[in-house]
Amino acid sequence: MNFLVIVLASQLLYYLLIVQTGVVGAFDSHLHDIFTLPIGGVMGSLLSAYWRHDNLRQELFFMFGTQMMISWMYPNYSLGLLLVLGIVVGYTTPIMLHVFRGQSKKNLALGLGISYAIGTALYSYPFEERWIIAVVLPVISIFALYFSVLSPKVTEHKTPLNWKMVGVMMMWIFADSALFETLSRSGEMDIWSRFTALIITAHLFGVYLAYRYAKPLMHSSMIIVALFVLSYGLYYLHQPLVLCVIYPIAISYYNVLVFRELTQMRDIRSIGIAMVAVGWGAASVANFIALEHQLWIAMVMLGLFVSVYPFYLRRNV
């Protein structure tokens, strides 16, 4: 068994069930109560980007331990604790992606598949009662890391960051987060608690399609944008049954490709800077749009992407 896959899956689940949905749900999406979380995420990502990493295993053990201690107080977080939680998650993610660089696409797809299947199954678990989940996931990460094989030191390869690639990643994170946060707050279109088994199946199918057939991210963008445009259209047409098939496929498909690109970046600094824009910037803006009920902005952005991207592709292929 590849224990590093379990580490990745447990940390993705922690982000999905605790950071992204648990904390936000427990605080009833009141931005003034949780605004320090993304600030901490940006701080942690930048710290991870510019810190001198001497022993990645020790750093991850320390961060997972800190994560576990903070989780004992879930969901009774102050603004200060949310800041620390953001820093821990923001610091840990670039390191996790870096140590996963030597893994195969199959292992990456496996980790994502596990996280999406379990995350979907547990999504309907009440936000205020996810304390046990918040504590158990870091424990699993620590246990799996102990049996994982990874280099104790970071491999430094200073390479320029591909900002066009980062921009495309931001587009998909933005489109995904805006629709997800809108759906999770919509009574009649909250598909996550109504079609659980079907959504899990669609997620796994999307992961398989990306693993088996997908081209690299930049050459798969028209397929991804088509899936998102269809998902948005199904939302506006109030077709939840079809939406719970198409949208999970879109999420899983693009995430396999995004994570693959991130893990293939050759130094932690590039990953950390990319995560500031992709993991915290785009997602935070999308959450604000969803809370303000301005989903049309995401539709406009998708339309602009469809108009501009074919010209870029013709110039660079």
mmCIF file of C-alpha atoms in Angstrom, residues 59-72 88 138-139 141-142:
data_model
loop_
_atom_site.group_PDB
_atom_site.id
_atom_site.type_symbol
_atom_site.label_atom_id
_atom_site.label_comp_id
_atom_site.label_asym_id
_atom_site.label_seq_id
_atom_site.Cartn_x
_atom_site.Cartn_y
_atom_site.Cartn_z
ATOM 1 C CA GLU A 59 7.784 19.718 9.026
ATOM 2 C CA LEU A 60 4.745 17.682 8.004
ATOM 3 C CA PHE A 61 4.671 15.850 11.357
ATOM 4 C CA PHE A 62 4.732 19.206 13.156
ATOM 5 C CA MET A 63 2.006 20.698 10.955
ATOM 6 C CA PHE A 64 -0.268 17.659 11.236
ATOM 7 C CA GLY A 65 0.205 17.693 15.019
ATOM 8 C CA THR A 66 -0.689 21.386 15.157
ATOM 9 C CA GLN A 67 -3.681 20.705 12.934
ATOM 10 C CA MET A 68 -4.846 18.011 15.334
ATOM 11 C CA MET A 69 -4.526 20.282 18.391
ATOM 12 C CA ILE A 70 -6.486 23.060 16.699
ATOM 13 C CA SER A 71 -9.123 20.537 15.678
ATOM 14 C CA TRP A 72 -9.813 19.651 19.314
ATOM 15 C CA VAL A 88 -1.173 25.566 8.958
ATOM 16 C CA PRO A 138 -4.887 14.654 11.126
ATOM 17 C CA VAL A 139 -4.317 11.461 13.146
ATOM 18 C CA SER A 141 -2.256 11.808 8.206
ATOM 19 C CA ILE A 142 0.345 11.364 10.973
#
